[in-house]
Amino acid sequence: MNRSNGPSANSDRRFDAVLIVAAVVFSTVLLALIGANVWVAGLDRIGVWETLKQTEIQQALWLSIGTSVYSTVISLWVGTAIAHLISQRQFWGCRFIDLLMDLPVFLPPLVIGISLLILFRQTPLVWFDEWFHIAFAVPAIIVAQTIVGTAFVYRTMKATFDQHAGRIEGIAETLGASRWQVFSRITLPASKQAIVASIAIAWARAFGEFGPVLVFAGSFRGRTEVLPVSIYLELNSGNVAGAAAISLLMILIAAIVLLLVRFTSRDRFTSRAGSPR
Amino acid sequence: MRSYVGISGFAMIASTFLILFARSANQGHDAVVVLCAASLAGPVTELQEAFQSSKLNADGLSIDVLYRGSPELLALHRISGVGDLLIAADVHYHRVFVETEICDAPMPLGKQFPCLIFTSVSEKDALSILNHGGVTTSLPKPQHAAIGRAVAKIVGAQTYQRMLQNARVSRETVTQVATDVSNGVVDVGCAWTTTPRQFSNLKNVVPPHWDQYESQVGVSVFYASQKRAAANAFRKFCASPAGQNIFADHGFSAPTASAKNLASAPQK
């Protein structure tokens, strides 16, 4: 039976139409959000330029990129290690750890911020903070970003490791390879797509992290000011056009990184790993 | 595996350089930390810059300022112990801090009054919010912002509660209220007489009797401060003629004698 003429073809067309409408509507909303920032920034071009020229904003840009890259690397290693452990080994408490790792994803960001602040300033751990100067300093930004980033890396990597479990790795182990050899020579190379996805998610979360950073690192101009905090500070001083300009800057950087990740994952990792494009 | 380690190492070294590059050379853990009411960002930012470049700052002290609502600053100091100095928008908060033995008696810096702010409506329409008017409002919460507390005291707690229920938005800081009015989200809001200085399109009107409520801005040093000498140096600069001029430029009136009495209270 030819599907292009039958009743199922009509059903398919309706189904496709619903999907297309959803895609078009949501894309329009996203474009409108970006457009709103462009519009507000465009109303006060001099104010926008003055804002972006500020030394503090330029410092915030470099600090945002620096801390988000730093925390992404830590999140990637820690999240991948724990994901591999929980995926490959069954032991007492592994389900609890699995549950715990998801917690930062579901918790409101402010809860993470206030919990970090209490942990480092109200508990016996305060000596650690006095010694290493974490709270209200740059390390606080990295810690806050890493907590959330690691949870996202863990979830992405564990799903991939779960798919691989017991197949090629099992064969390699029966051929005498150690767990380390299996992990470094088989599991990791086969998970390149997931690693790239984890990097993208962890970095994006870290780059846009606001609540925990505001509470745990404060909002000191030029010291613990990352771009989301800059937006908050500009809004608080009544500079809406400046806040919109920083928002656009963040959108631009995020778009560049997203394109880089897409380009990298298609041209290098995916083709080498042999996965379908 | 080696390539992952190599890329990670390179990324961490590069980001460390970026972080070091981003940090100001003159700021760090030796900076005096000022907890400041969000509504005072304008004059205090100028004070910070003026002090850091003044001759009075012979030791080369740097000042870091954290802007929040006054009750939030209190909570933050209680949880973390952060802060050497407090600059609150209303002396009421200093009293709370002094009574709880968190900071010493405040040195007055200036005074301001509550008012109504608006952009497109008339003065008469703005004043109508006190009598169930048909204008939309953004009002500060009395438990979060000094201005909310002040207006609630003037019009009565029950009346202000009713005004809050009818408001389109209720906010935590006066600057958020001013941003709402400035952007045309609402017609009228409650703010300080100094707030319109930060927003070029805002007009203000002081309703009858509202000028009887004086909000005294003051600066105190926290007892827990590890840099009391440095904190006192900045406090003295704030109260000096140079500091007072900055406050006057931002629309603050000179502090009154009653507030000066607070400053003469014994210090720990």
Coordinates of C-alpha atoms in Angstrom, one line a residue:
Chain A
M1 CA 0.0 0.0 0.0
N2 CA 1.3 3.4 -0.9
R3 CA 1.6 5.5 2.3
S4 CA 1.6 8.8 0.4
N5 CA -2.1 8.4 -0.5
G6 CA -3.6 6.5 2.4
P7 CA -5.2 7.6 5.7
S8 CA -1.9 7.0 7.5
A9 CA -0.3 9.6 5.2
N10 CA -2.8 12.2 6.4
S11 CA -2.1 11.2 9.9
D12 CA 1.7 11.6 9.3
R13 CA 1.2 15.0 7.7
R14 CA -0.8 16.2 10.8
F15 CA 1.8 14.7 13.1
D16 CA 4.6 16.5 11.2
A17 CA 2.6 19.7 11.2
V18 CA 2.3 19.6 15.0
L19 CA 6.0 19.1 15.3
I20 CA 6.8 21.8 12.9
V21 CA 4.5 24.3 14.7
A22 CA 6.1 23.4 18.0
A23 CA 9.6 23.9 16.6
V24 CA 8.7 27.2 14.8
V25 CA 6.9 28.7 17.9
F26 CA 9.7 27.8 20.3
S27 CA 12.4 29.0 17.9
T28 CA 10.5 32.3 17.5
V29 CA 10.3 32.7 21.3
L30 CA 14.1 32.2 21.6
L31 CA 14.8 34.6 18.7
A32 CA 12.4 37.1 20.4
L33 CA 14.4 36.8 23.6
I34 CA 17.6 37.7 21.8
G35 CA 15.8 40.4 19.8
A36 CA 14.5 42.0 23.0
N37 CA 18.0 42.4 24.3
V38 CA 19.1 43.9 20.9
W39 CA 16.2 46.3 21.0
V40 CA 16.8 47.5 24.5
A41 CA 20.6 47.8 23.9
G42 CA 19.9 49.6 20.6
L43 CA 17.9 52.3 22.5
D44 CA 21.0 53.4 24.4
R45 CA 24.0 52.7 22.1
I46 CA 26.3 55.1 24.0
G47 CA 25.3 53.5 27.3
V48 CA 26.0 50.1 25.9
W49 CA 29.4 51.1 24.6
E50 CA 30.2 52.8 27.9
T51 CA 29.2 49.6 29.8
L52 CA 31.2 47.2 27.6
K53 CA 34.3 49.6 27.8
Q54 CA 34.3 49.4 31.7
T55 CA 37.4 47.6 33.0
E56 CA 35.2 45.7 35.4
I57 CA 33.2 44.2 32.6
Q58 CA 36.3 43.2 30.7
Q59 CA 37.7 41.6 33.9
A60 CA 34.3 39.8 34.4
L61 CA 34.5 38.4 30.9
W62 CA 38.0 36.9 31.4
L63 CA 37.1 35.7 34.9
S64 CA 33.9 34.1 33.5
I65 CA 35.8 32.3 30.8
G66 CA 38.7 31.3 33.1
T67 CA 36.6 29.9 35.9
S68 CA 34.2 28.2 33.7
V69 CA 37.0 26.4 31.8
Y70 CA 38.7 25.5 35.1
S71 CA 35.6 24.1 36.6
T72 CA 34.6 22.2 33.4
V73 CA 38.0 20.4 33.5
I74 CA 37.5 19.4 37.1
S75 CA 33.9 18.4 36.6
L76 CA 34.8 16.3 33.6
W77 CA 37.5 14.3 35.4
V78 CA 35.5 13.9 38.7
G79 CA 32.2 13.2 37.0
T80 CA 33.7 10.7 34.5
A81 CA 35.5 8.8 37.3
I82 CA 32.4 8.5 39.5
A83 CA 30.2 7.6 36.5
H84 CA 32.6 4.9 35.5
L85 CA 32.7 3.5 39.0
I86 CA 28.9 3.5 39.5
S87 CA 28.3 2.1 36.0
Q88 CA 30.8 -0.7 36.1
R89 CA 30.9 -1.8 39.8
Q90 CA 28.1 -2.8 42.2
F91 CA 28.9 -2.2 45.8
W92 CA 27.2 -1.2 49.0
G93 CA 26.0 2.4 48.8
C94 CA 26.4 2.8 45.1
R95 CA 22.7 3.5 44.6
F96 CA 22.9 6.2 47.3
I97 CA 25.9 7.8 45.5
D98 CA 24.0 7.6 42.3
L99 CA 21.1 9.5 43.9
L100 CA 23.4 12.0 45.6
M101 CA 25.1 12.8 42.3
D102 CA 21.8 13.9 40.8
L103 CA 21.0 16.2 43.7
P104 CA 22.7 19.4 42.4
V105 CA 20.7 19.1 39.2
F106 CA 17.4 19.2 41.1
L107 CA 18.3 21.6 43.9
P108 CA 17.5 25.3 43.5
P109 CA 20.8 27.1 42.8
L110 CA 20.4 29.3 45.9
V111 CA 20.3 26.2 48.1
I112 CA 23.7 25.2 46.8
G113 CA 25.1 28.7 47.4
I114 CA 23.8 29.0 51.0
S115 CA 24.8 25.4 51.8
L116 CA 28.4 26.1 50.6
L117 CA 28.5 29.3 52.6
I118 CA 27.3 27.6 55.8
L119 CA 29.7 24.6 55.2
F120 CA 32.7 26.8 54.8
R121 CA 31.9 29.5 57.3
Q122 CA 29.7 28.0 60.1
T123 CA 31.2 24.5 60.5
P124 CA 34.6 23.3 61.8
L125 CA 35.6 23.6 58.1
V126 CA 36.0 27.3 58.7
W127 CA 39.8 26.7 59.4
F128 CA 40.1 25.4 55.8
D129 CA 38.4 28.6 54.5
E130 CA 40.6 30.8 56.7
W131 CA 43.7 29.0 55.4
F132 CA 42.8 28.8 51.7
H133 CA 40.5 31.9 51.3
I134 CA 37.7 30.2 49.4
A135 CA 34.5 32.0 50.4
F136 CA 34.0 35.5 48.8
A137 CA 37.0 34.9 46.5
V138 CA 37.7 33.4 43.1
P139 CA 37.9 29.7 44.4
A140 CA 34.3 30.1 45.6
I141 CA 33.2 30.7 42.0
I142 CA 35.1 27.6 40.8
V143 CA 33.7 25.4 43.7
A144 CA 30.1 26.6 43.0
Q145 CA 30.4 26.0 39.3
T146 CA 32.1 22.6 39.8
I147 CA 29.4 21.2 42.1
V148 CA 26.7 21.6 39.5
G149 CA 28.9 20.9 36.4
T150 CA 30.0 17.5 37.9
A151 CA 26.4 16.4 38.3
F152 CA 25.7 17.1 34.7
V153 CA 28.9 15.3 33.5
Y154 CA 28.1 12.4 35.7
R155 CA 24.6 11.9 34.3
T156 CA 25.8 12.2 30.7
M157 CA 28.8 9.9 31.1
K158 CA 27.0 7.3 33.1
A159 CA 24.3 6.9 30.5
T160 CA 27.1 6.2 27.9
F161 CA 29.0 3.8 30.2
D162 CA 25.8 1.9 30.9
Q163 CA 25.4 1.3 27.2
H164 CA 28.9 0.0 26.8
A165 CA 29.0 -2.1 29.9
G166 CA 29.8 -5.7 29.5
R167 CA 30.4 -5.7 25.7
I168 CA 33.8 -4.9 24.2
E169 CA 35.2 -4.1 27.7
G170 CA 34.2 -7.6 28.9
I171 CA 36.0 -9.1 25.9
A172 CA 39.1 -7.1 26.6
E173 CA 39.2 -8.1 30.2
T174 CA 38.9 -11.8 29.3
L175 CA 41.9 -11.2 27.0
G176 CA 43.9 -10.1 30.0
A177 CA 43.6 -6.3 29.9
S178 CA 43.6 -4.5 33.2
R179 CA 40.7 -2.3 34.2
W180 CA 42.9 0.8 33.7
Q181 CA 43.8 -0.4 30.2
V182 CA 40.2 -1.1 29.4
F183 CA 39.1 2.3 30.7
S184 CA 41.8 4.3 29.0
R185 CA 42.1 2.4 25.7
I186 CA 38.5 1.3 25.0
T187 CA 35.9 3.0 27.2
L188 CA 37.1 6.5 26.9
P189 CA 37.8 6.5 23.1
A190 CA 34.4 5.0 22.6
S191 CA 32.8 7.7 24.7
K192 CA 34.2 10.7 22.8
Q193 CA 30.8 12.0 21.8
A194 CA 29.5 11.8 25.4
I195 CA 32.7 13.6 26.6
V196 CA 32.1 16.4 24.1
A197 CA 28.5 16.7 25.2
S198 CA 29.5 16.7 28.8
I199 CA 32.1 19.5 28.2
A200 CA 29.4 21.5 26.4
I201 CA 26.8 21.1 29.2
A202 CA 29.2 21.6 32.1
W203 CA 30.8 24.7 30.5
A204 CA 27.4 26.2 29.7
R205 CA 26.2 25.7 33.2
A206 CA 29.4 27.0 34.7
F207 CA 29.4 30.1 32.4
G208 CA 25.9 31.0 33.3
E209 CA 26.0 30.1 37.0
F210 CA 24.6 32.9 39.1
G211 CA 22.7 32.0 42.3
P212 CA 25.5 30.0 44.1
V213 CA 28.1 32.4 42.9
L214 CA 26.2 35.4 44.2
V215 CA 25.8 33.9 47.6
F216 CA 29.1 32.0 48.1
A217 CA 31.5 34.3 46.2
G218 CA 29.6 37.6 46.7
S219 CA 29.3 40.3 44.0
F220 CA 32.5 42.3 44.5
R221 CA 33.2 44.5 41.5
G222 CA 36.4 43.4 39.8
R223 CA 37.1 40.6 42.2
T224 CA 34.4 38.0 42.1
E225 CA 32.4 39.5 39.3
V226 CA 31.5 37.1 36.6
L227 CA 29.3 38.1 33.7
P228 CA 25.9 36.9 35.2
V229 CA 26.8 38.9 38.4
S230 CA 27.7 41.9 36.1
I231 CA 24.1 41.8 34.7
Y232 CA 22.8 41.7 38.3
L233 CA 25.0 44.7 39.3
E234 CA 24.1 46.7 36.2
L235 CA 20.4 46.1 36.8
N236 CA 20.8 47.1 40.4
S237 CA 22.3 50.4 39.4
G238 CA 19.5 51.0 36.9
N239 CA 21.6 50.4 33.7
V240 CA 19.1 48.2 31.8
A241 CA 20.8 48.8 28.4
G242 CA 24.1 47.8 29.9
A243 CA 22.6 44.7 31.4
A244 CA 21.1 43.8 28.0
A245 CA 24.5 44.5 26.3
I246 CA 26.2 42.0 28.7
S247 CA 23.4 39.5 28.0
L248 CA 24.1 39.8 24.3
L249 CA 27.8 39.3 25.0
M250 CA 27.1 36.1 26.9
I251 CA 24.7 34.9 24.1
L252 CA 27.5 35.6 21.5
I253 CA 30.1 33.7 23.5
A254 CA 27.8 30.8 24.2
A255 CA 26.9 30.6 20.4
I256 CA 30.6 30.6 19.5
V257 CA 31.3 27.8 21.9
L258 CA 28.3 25.8 20.8
L259 CA 29.4 26.1 17.2
L260 CA 32.9 25.1 18.1
V261 CA 31.6 22.0 20.0
R262 CA 29.4 21.1 17.1
F263 CA 32.2 21.5 14.6
T264 CA 34.6 19.5 16.8
S265 CA 32.3 16.7 17.6
R266 CA 31.3 16.2 13.9
D267 CA 34.6 16.5 12.2
R268 CA 36.9 14.8 14.6
F269 CA 35.4 12.7 17.4
T270 CA 32.3 11.4 15.7
S271 CA 34.0 10.3 12.5
R272 CA 36.9 8.8 14.3
A273 CA 34.7 6.9 16.7
G274 CA 32.8 5.6 13.7
S275 CA 29.4 6.8 15.0
P276 CA 26.8 7.9 12.5
R277 CA 26.9 11.6 11.6
Chain B
M1 CA 44.3 9.0 27.5
R2 CA 47.5 11.1 27.3
S3 CA 45.8 13.6 25.0
Y4 CA 43.0 14.0 27.5
V5 CA 45.5 14.7 30.3
G6 CA 47.4 17.1 28.0
I7 CA 44.4 19.0 26.9
S8 CA 43.1 19.2 30.5
G9 CA 46.4 20.4 31.8
F10 CA 46.7 23.0 29.0
A11 CA 43.1 24.2 29.7
M12 CA 43.8 24.5 33.4
I13 CA 47.0 26.5 32.9
A14 CA 45.4 28.7 30.4
S15 CA 42.4 29.4 32.6
T16 CA 44.6 30.1 35.6
F17 CA 46.4 32.8 33.5
L18 CA 43.0 34.2 32.5
I19 CA 41.8 34.3 36.1
L20 CA 45.0 36.0 37.2
F21 CA 44.8 38.4 34.3
A22 CA 41.2 39.2 35.2
R23 CA 41.9 40.0 38.8
S24 CA 42.8 43.6 39.7
A25 CA 46.3 44.0 40.9
N26 CA 45.3 46.1 43.8
Q27 CA 42.6 43.9 45.1
G28 CA 42.7 40.7 47.2
H29 CA 42.3 39.5 50.7
D30 CA 43.8 42.6 52.3
A31 CA 41.0 44.7 51.0
V32 CA 38.5 46.4 53.4
V33 CA 35.1 44.8 52.8
V34 CA 32.2 47.2 52.9
L35 CA 28.6 45.8 53.2
C36 CA 26.5 48.5 51.6
A37 CA 22.8 49.0 51.0
A38 CA 22.0 48.6 47.3
S39 CA 20.3 52.0 47.1
L40 CA 23.7 53.7 48.0
A41 CA 25.6 52.2 45.1
G42 CA 26.0 55.6 43.4
P43 CA 27.7 57.6 46.1
V44 CA 29.6 54.7 47.6
T45 CA 31.2 53.7 44.3
E46 CA 32.4 57.2 44.0
L47 CA 33.7 57.2 47.6
Q48 CA 35.5 54.0 47.0
E49 CA 37.3 55.4 43.9
A50 CA 38.0 58.7 45.6
F51 CA 39.5 57.1 48.7
Q52 CA 41.7 54.6 46.8
S53 CA 43.3 57.5 44.9
S54 CA 43.3 60.0 47.9
K55 CA 46.3 61.1 49.9
L56 CA 44.5 59.9 53.1
N57 CA 45.0 56.4 51.8
A58 CA 48.7 56.4 52.5
D59 CA 48.8 52.6 53.1
G60 CA 47.3 51.9 49.7
L61 CA 44.2 50.2 51.1
S62 CA 41.7 48.8 48.6
I63 CA 38.0 48.8 49.2
D64 CA 35.6 46.0 48.1
V65 CA 31.9 46.7 48.3
L66 CA 29.0 44.2 48.5
Y67 CA 25.7 45.8 47.6
R68 CA 22.5 44.1 48.9
G69 CA 19.4 45.0 50.9
S70 CA 20.2 45.8 54.5
P71 CA 18.5 42.8 56.1
E72 CA 20.3 40.5 53.6
L73 CA 23.6 42.1 54.6
L74 CA 22.8 41.4 58.3
A75 CA 22.1 37.7 57.5
L76 CA 25.2 37.4 55.3
H77 CA 27.4 38.9 58.0
R78 CA 25.9 36.5 60.6
I79 CA 26.4 33.4 58.5
S80 CA 29.8 34.2 57.1
G81 CA 31.4 36.9 59.2
V82 CA 32.1 38.8 56.0
G83 CA 32.5 42.5 56.1
D84 CA 34.6 45.2 57.9
L85 CA 32.2 48.1 57.5
L86 CA 28.4 48.6 57.2
I87 CA 26.8 51.4 55.3
A88 CA 23.0 51.1 55.7
A89 CA 20.3 53.2 54.1
D90 CA 18.5 53.8 57.4
V91 CA 19.9 54.2 60.8
H92 CA 17.2 51.7 62.0
Y93 CA 19.4 48.9 60.7
H94 CA 22.4 50.3 62.5
R95 CA 20.4 50.2 65.7
V96 CA 19.5 46.6 65.1
F97 CA 23.2 45.8 64.4
V98 CA 24.4 47.9 67.5
E99 CA 21.8 46.2 69.8
T100 CA 22.8 42.8 68.7
E101 CA 26.5 43.9 69.3
I102 CA 27.5 43.2 65.8
C103 CA 28.9 46.7 65.0
D104 CA 29.7 49.9 66.7
A105 CA 27.7 53.1 66.7
P106 CA 27.2 54.6 63.3
M107 CA 28.9 57.8 62.0
P108 CA 26.2 59.7 60.1
L109 CA 26.8 60.5 56.4
G110 CA 23.6 62.1 55.1
K111 CA 19.9 62.0 55.1
Q112 CA 17.2 61.3 52.5
F113 CA 13.3 61.2 52.5
P114 CA 10.8 58.8 51.1
C115 CA 8.9 59.9 48.0
L116 CA 6.9 58.6 45.0
I117 CA 8.6 58.2 41.7
F118 CA 7.0 58.2 38.2
T119 CA 7.7 58.8 34.6
S120 CA 4.6 59.2 32.4
V121 CA 1.7 59.8 34.8
S122 CA 0.9 63.2 36.4
E123 CA 1.9 64.1 40.0
K124 CA -1.8 63.9 40.9
D125 CA -2.1 60.3 39.5
A126 CA 1.1 59.4 41.3
L127 CA -0.3 60.6 44.6
S128 CA -3.5 58.6 44.0
I129 CA -1.8 55.4 44.9
L130 CA -2.5 56.4 48.5
N131 CA -6.2 56.4 47.8
H132 CA -6.8 53.2 45.7
G133 CA -5.8 55.0 42.5
G134 CA -6.0 53.4 39.1
V135 CA -2.2 53.5 38.5
T136 CA 0.0 50.4 38.6
T137 CA 2.7 50.3 41.3
S138 CA 5.9 48.6 42.3
L139 CA 6.5 48.7 46.0
P140 CA 9.4 47.7 48.2
K141 CA 8.8 45.0 50.8
P142 CA 9.1 46.4 54.4
Q143 CA 10.9 43.3 55.6
H144 CA 13.6 43.5 52.9
A145 CA 14.1 47.2 52.1
A146 CA 14.6 50.2 54.3
I147 CA 12.3 52.3 52.1
G148 CA 9.5 49.8 52.5
R149 CA 9.9 49.9 56.2
A150 CA 9.9 53.8 56.1
V151 CA 6.7 54.1 54.0
A152 CA 4.9 51.4 56.1
K153 CA 5.7 53.5 59.2
I154 CA 4.4 56.7 57.6
V155 CA 1.1 55.4 56.1
G156 CA 0.5 52.7 58.7
A157 CA 1.3 49.0 58.5
Q158 CA -2.3 48.0 57.5
T159 CA -2.6 50.6 54.8
Y160 CA 0.8 49.6 53.4
Q161 CA -0.2 46.0 53.5
R162 CA -3.2 46.9 51.4
M163 CA -1.1 48.9 49.0
L164 CA 1.2 45.9 48.6
Q165 CA -1.7 43.6 47.9
N166 CA -2.8 46.0 45.1
A167 CA 0.7 46.5 43.7
R168 CA 1.6 44.9 40.4
V169 CA 5.1 44.1 41.8
S170 CA 6.7 44.0 45.2
R171 CA 10.5 44.2 45.4
E172 CA 13.4 43.6 47.7
T173 CA 15.4 46.8 47.0
V174 CA 14.6 50.4 46.1
T175 CA 16.7 50.1 42.9
Q176 CA 14.6 47.3 41.6
V177 CA 11.5 49.5 42.2
A178 CA 13.1 52.4 40.4
T179 CA 14.1 50.1 37.5
D180 CA 10.4 49.0 37.2
V181 CA 9.2 52.6 37.0
S182 CA 12.0 53.7 34.7
N183 CA 11.3 50.9 32.2
G184 CA 7.6 51.6 32.2
V185 CA 6.7 48.3 33.8
V186 CA 4.6 50.2 36.3
D187 CA 3.4 53.8 36.6
V188 CA 4.5 54.7 40.2
G189 CA 6.8 53.4 42.9
C190 CA 8.1 54.3 46.3
A191 CA 11.7 55.4 46.6
W192 CA 14.1 57.8 48.3
T193 CA 14.5 61.4 47.2
T194 CA 18.0 60.5 46.1
T195 CA 17.0 57.6 43.9
P196 CA 16.0 59.6 40.7
R197 CA 19.7 60.8 40.5
Q198 CA 20.5 57.3 39.2
F199 CA 17.7 57.3 36.6
S200 CA 17.6 60.2 34.1
N201 CA 13.8 59.7 33.3
L202 CA 12.4 59.6 36.8
K203 CA 10.4 62.4 38.4
N204 CA 9.5 62.4 42.1
V205 CA 7.0 63.9 44.4
V206 CA 7.1 64.0 48.2
P207 CA 3.5 63.4 49.6
P208 CA 2.4 65.6 52.5
H209 CA 4.0 64.6 55.8
W210 CA 6.4 62.1 54.1
D211 CA 9.3 64.6 54.6
Q212 CA 8.9 64.2 58.4
Y213 CA 10.5 60.8 58.1
E214 CA 14.3 61.3 57.8
S215 CA 16.3 58.3 56.7
Q216 CA 19.8 58.7 58.2
V217 CA 22.6 57.0 56.2
G218 CA 25.4 55.9 58.5
V219 CA 28.6 53.9 58.5
S220 CA 29.7 51.5 61.3
V221 CA 32.6 49.2 61.8
F222 CA 31.9 45.5 62.6
Y223 CA 33.3 44.3 65.9
A224 CA 34.5 41.1 64.1
S225 CA 36.6 43.1 61.6
Q226 CA 40.2 42.0 61.5
K227 CA 41.1 45.3 59.8
R228 CA 39.6 47.9 62.2
A229 CA 42.3 50.5 61.7
A230 CA 41.9 50.3 57.9
A231 CA 38.1 50.3 58.2
N232 CA 38.2 53.4 60.5
A233 CA 40.4 55.1 57.9
F234 CA 37.7 54.6 55.2
R235 CA 35.0 55.6 57.7
K236 CA 36.7 58.9 58.5
F237 CA 37.1 59.6 54.7
C238 CA 33.4 59.0 54.2
A239 CA 32.6 61.6 56.9
S240 CA 35.2 64.0 55.8
P241 CA 34.3 67.1 53.7
A242 CA 35.4 65.3 50.5
G243 CA 33.1 62.4 51.4
Q244 CA 30.2 64.7 52.4
N245 CA 30.5 66.5 49.0
I246 CA 30.1 63.2 47.2
F247 CA 26.9 62.5 49.2
A248 CA 25.7 66.0 48.6
D249 CA 26.3 65.6 44.8
H250 CA 24.0 62.6 44.9
G251 CA 21.2 64.6 46.6
F252 CA 21.7 63.7 50.2
S253 CA 21.1 66.4 52.9
A254 CA 23.7 67.0 55.7
P255 CA 23.1 64.6 58.6
T256 CA 21.1 66.0 61.6
A257 CA 22.2 66.4 65.1
S258 CA 20.0 63.5 66.4
A259 CA 22.0 61.2 64.2
K260 CA 25.3 62.7 65.3
N261 CA 24.3 61.7 68.9
L262 CA 24.4 58.1 67.8
A263 CA 27.9 58.5 66.7
S264 CA 29.0 59.7 70.1
A265 CA 27.9 56.4 71.8
P266 CA 30.8 54.6 73.4
Q267 CA 32.7 52.3 71.1
K268 CA 34.0 48.8 72.0

